[in-house]
Amino acid sequence: MQTHQYDVVIVGAGGAGMRAALEASGEVRTAVISKLYPTRSHTGAAQGGMCAALANVEEDNWEWHTFDTVKGGDYLVDQDAAEIMAKEAIDAVLDLERMGLPFNRTPEGRIDQRRFGGHTRNHGEAAVRRSCYAADRTGHMILQTLYQNCVKQDVEFFNEFYVLDLITTHDLSQGDVADGEEVHATGVVAYDLQTGEIHVFQAKAIIFATGGAGKIFKTTSNAHTLTGDGMALALRRGFPLEDMEFFQFHPTGLAGLGILLSEAARGEGGILRNSEGERFMERYAPTIKDLAPRDIVARSMANEVREGRGCGPNKDYVLLDLTHLEPAHIDAKLPDITEFARTYLGIEPYTEPVPVYPTAHYAMGGIPTNVEAEVLRDSHNVVKGLYAAGEVACVSVHGSNRLGTNSLLDINVFGKRAGRTAAAYAKTASFTELPADAADRTVAQLDEMRNRPDGDRVSDVRRELQETMDANAQVFRTGESLNQALSDIRALQARFKNVSVQDKGRLFNTDLLEALELGFLLDIAEVTVVAAINRKESRGGHYREDFPDRDDTNYMLHTMTYRRPPSAPDTADGTVEGYFDHVEEFEGYKVVLGSKSVTQTRYEPMERKY
Amino acid sequence: MTATLENPATEVGTVPSFEVTLRVRRYSPESEHGEESTWDEFTVTAHGTDRVLDALHKIKWEHDGSLTFRRSCAHGVCGSDAMRINGRNRLACKTLLKDVNPDKPITVEPIKGLPVIKDLVVDMEPFFASYREIMPFLITSGNEPSKERIQSAEQRERFDDTTKCILCAACTSSCPVFWTDGQYFGPAAIVNAHRFIFDSRDDGATQRLEILNDKEGVWRCRTTFNCTEACPRGIEITKAIQEVKRAMIRRAF
């Protein structure tokens, strides 16, 4: 076992982690721990752009962007956070440009901007050109640019290290830490994939930037490595997860494969058509049509298929039509995604429409934080020295449905804030001694898993989890389907205790890694479904066919999901703020729901029409 | 309940399911074979749109959990799974089985020229060390502008091709010069130097050209075009290297 000491430790080297590293590493001794090489992170798969009201090509301002974000999130957005994000978006884009990001340019040589779903002029009048982009590889260019600048600043990385535990001064998992009690995060335990060695990192401040959990679903745009590690670790250590029922399904995944085709395809003029050739979005969103927010477009597509107007031999997808666009325009603006259609489906987008269907894309929920990226341990108590940013976090700027481009913005704005706040805190704080047995739990977990007798395969349990989530917790949900998913998850959790790995070695044991990841996936799927069962309304990405309307009277609240021992009280949060009356018992623990109020500043909730 | 795709990709593609055999190079110093590498053959059932990565996953998930390879995004943008497939460097996630003649066993090996850690996983550190050496970041002088730097669409286009690099090492590890001389910077590092040398906003070209003028620099390139053929992003790498060479001679960029 090795031990390390850093002022700031950042877990995850995607956009949020590296943006934080650029802020912190200039100020204090900083390390970035990542289970992948930084340039492999999934930020690199983002395509369409990053919105900021630069007004380079038409009139725009940050207030319109704030409104779109709030309305896009179906009013569950914390409006103070959305305002900060929209205001700081402008500097976030300019920061990246100064770091070298090769944005596409206007004829005047300024950063070009294009249309994107849900982004409008003057509170919904028409689509506005707000997305700053680099062809359809904006995420790739952001990831590369941030990594390049980390190289420039000589940021210290621990690549292919897998964080498996978070150490805090108090055990939060029992739910008995008093209101106002000062709790500190003091370190993390990591597993070096290449050698199998355990490393303990002591830190004054820790930033979680571990990304999303798309692999709880079968059809997803997410990487194999997006297994909700950071969220699940926090949950297991007694932290709540916020708004986990809200998962975004991106409308245009390549049919059957889930590979993402950017919304930029529609921003550049692409049209969705059903089997009758009809531009069906005209019926669902008469004003902005194909550029409605993702939840609306995804539901409309699924509805077309359900009503028999799907395409193909099984009538199970719709078509993304780019054939009316000039090939030269496609090559200049959408080269990568058209290449995906050619490579993976053998479709030539110049002349043939591309089969598409919604794909699990983004977790709106995550570890609750305030606007300084400080992590909350309930609806209001901040944990000292612990921060989260990016998809792992819930600020909440996305509410119940994230607008396209706002994730690249989120990682830059709140990644920067996390790095800055953590470094400032680390300058004033001192190290807290770690318990001598800090790594014991992790070592025991790894040994136990490695040495189990032959049992269920990791891949079988994972496949069944993903299948039940796709079948029962996707675009359309009901109480019945969600309860089916929950009962399946319970059975899979029991089987998980007996899964075995075939690779018993120490070196680069990805078999063991996949088993650990499966444990995280199960925990995340479980709270996602429990929170979805509790929310008996339809809002943004969460659509309940048995409760098709939004219910502001009972549900204008963030869901806080806690994992507690069976003996703990059913009220998760000492202050019981708008308490949700819902508890699910599991073997050895229960999931208790609490809530957190939504911050409303400028905008009263209105009916959401586009 | 949900309109899910019961039997999706097969209808979209044109090739029905088929059997495919993979011949995979194995190396695991902890195993009974020690430092010796061996070959294993696996036969799996594949579908029309399945890629080599899908077949490797089937092997790992259904036959031998110890088979070790890197992968992440699974659609050719993260650069994790460059490997040698039937003797050519490719991304496993971007290579459809039906396109590499599945009638015969498909050979899968780690990329060459970098130390193998286990099975298809190589040590990427020497590769990234060369990348870091060419100063892969924007170097500017003078005051920071209050807004964006101005760059025309034509100036932006000048280095567009080399911004596509995903650092997968398919090019560098396909280069015969790199195989025999691991000190050579290799195509990927030069591509990333090119990306900045020809960026109108950058003032560091002289320093980078100085670095690449080294005996292990661009002059080692023998223009065999292996790198261009290997690049999964379609970057014209050999051309980029030639442009760097020309810039060095003419000091024009």
XYZ file of N, CA and C in Angstrom, chain A residues 7-8 20 23-30 204-205 207 387 417-429:
84
model
N -2.951 18.719 -1.451
C -3.933 19.694 -0.961
C -5.296 19.403 -1.578
N -5.284 19.233 -2.907
C -6.540 18.946 -3.608
C -6.380 17.666 -4.418
N -11.291 21.856 -13.367
C -11.000 22.112 -11.950
C -9.497 22.084 -11.706
N -7.668 25.244 -12.503
C -7.829 26.288 -11.476
C -6.987 25.987 -10.249
N -7.068 24.723 -9.779
C -6.461 24.385 -8.487
C -4.947 24.227 -8.565
N -4.439 23.652 -9.681
C -3.028 23.259 -9.686
C -2.094 24.460 -9.666
N -2.565 25.610 -10.125
C -1.731 26.805 -10.050
C -1.638 27.366 -8.640
N -2.542 26.963 -7.790
C -2.641 27.540 -6.438
C -2.076 26.621 -5.358
N -2.427 25.350 -5.440
C -2.048 24.401 -4.382
C -1.619 23.078 -5.016
N -1.018 22.212 -4.224
C -0.551 20.916 -4.724
C -1.753 20.044 -5.065
N -1.865 19.671 -6.336
C -3.078 19.033 -6.843
C -2.756 17.730 -7.564
N -6.833 17.752 1.652
C -7.619 18.763 2.360
C -8.951 18.959 1.644
N -8.906 18.827 0.336
C -10.135 18.998 -0.449
C -10.176 17.947 -1.548
N -12.422 16.695 -5.008
C -13.455 17.042 -5.996
C -13.863 15.784 -6.743
N -16.275 18.434 -2.885
C -16.869 19.169 -4.001
C -17.250 18.183 -5.101
N -15.470 26.515 -10.966
C -15.849 26.922 -9.614
C -15.360 25.916 -8.573
N -15.500 24.634 -8.884
C -15.058 23.604 -7.932
C -13.564 23.723 -7.678
N -12.794 23.896 -8.750
C -11.343 23.997 -8.604
C -10.942 25.212 -7.781
N -11.604 26.315 -8.074
C -11.302 27.564 -7.380
C -11.673 27.477 -5.901
N -12.888 26.996 -5.622
C -13.350 26.913 -4.230
C -12.509 25.919 -3.431
N -12.206 24.777 -4.049
C -11.433 23.752 -3.350
C -10.035 24.262 -3.024
N -9.405 24.951 -3.987
C -8.053 25.463 -3.747
C -8.066 26.520 -2.647
N -9.062 27.401 -2.691
C -9.153 28.441 -1.654
C -9.344 27.810 -0.279
N -10.177 26.800 -0.220
C -10.404 26.122 1.064
C -9.128 25.420 1.536
N -8.450 24.739 0.598
C -7.248 23.984 0.965
C -6.152 24.895 1.508
N -6.131 26.137 1.023
C -5.122 27.086 1.513
C -5.315 27.399 2.991
N -6.535 27.363 3.456
C -6.813 27.730 4.845
C -6.918 26.515 5.753
N -7.155 25.339 5.185
C -7.422 24.153 6.000
C -6.137 23.396 6.297
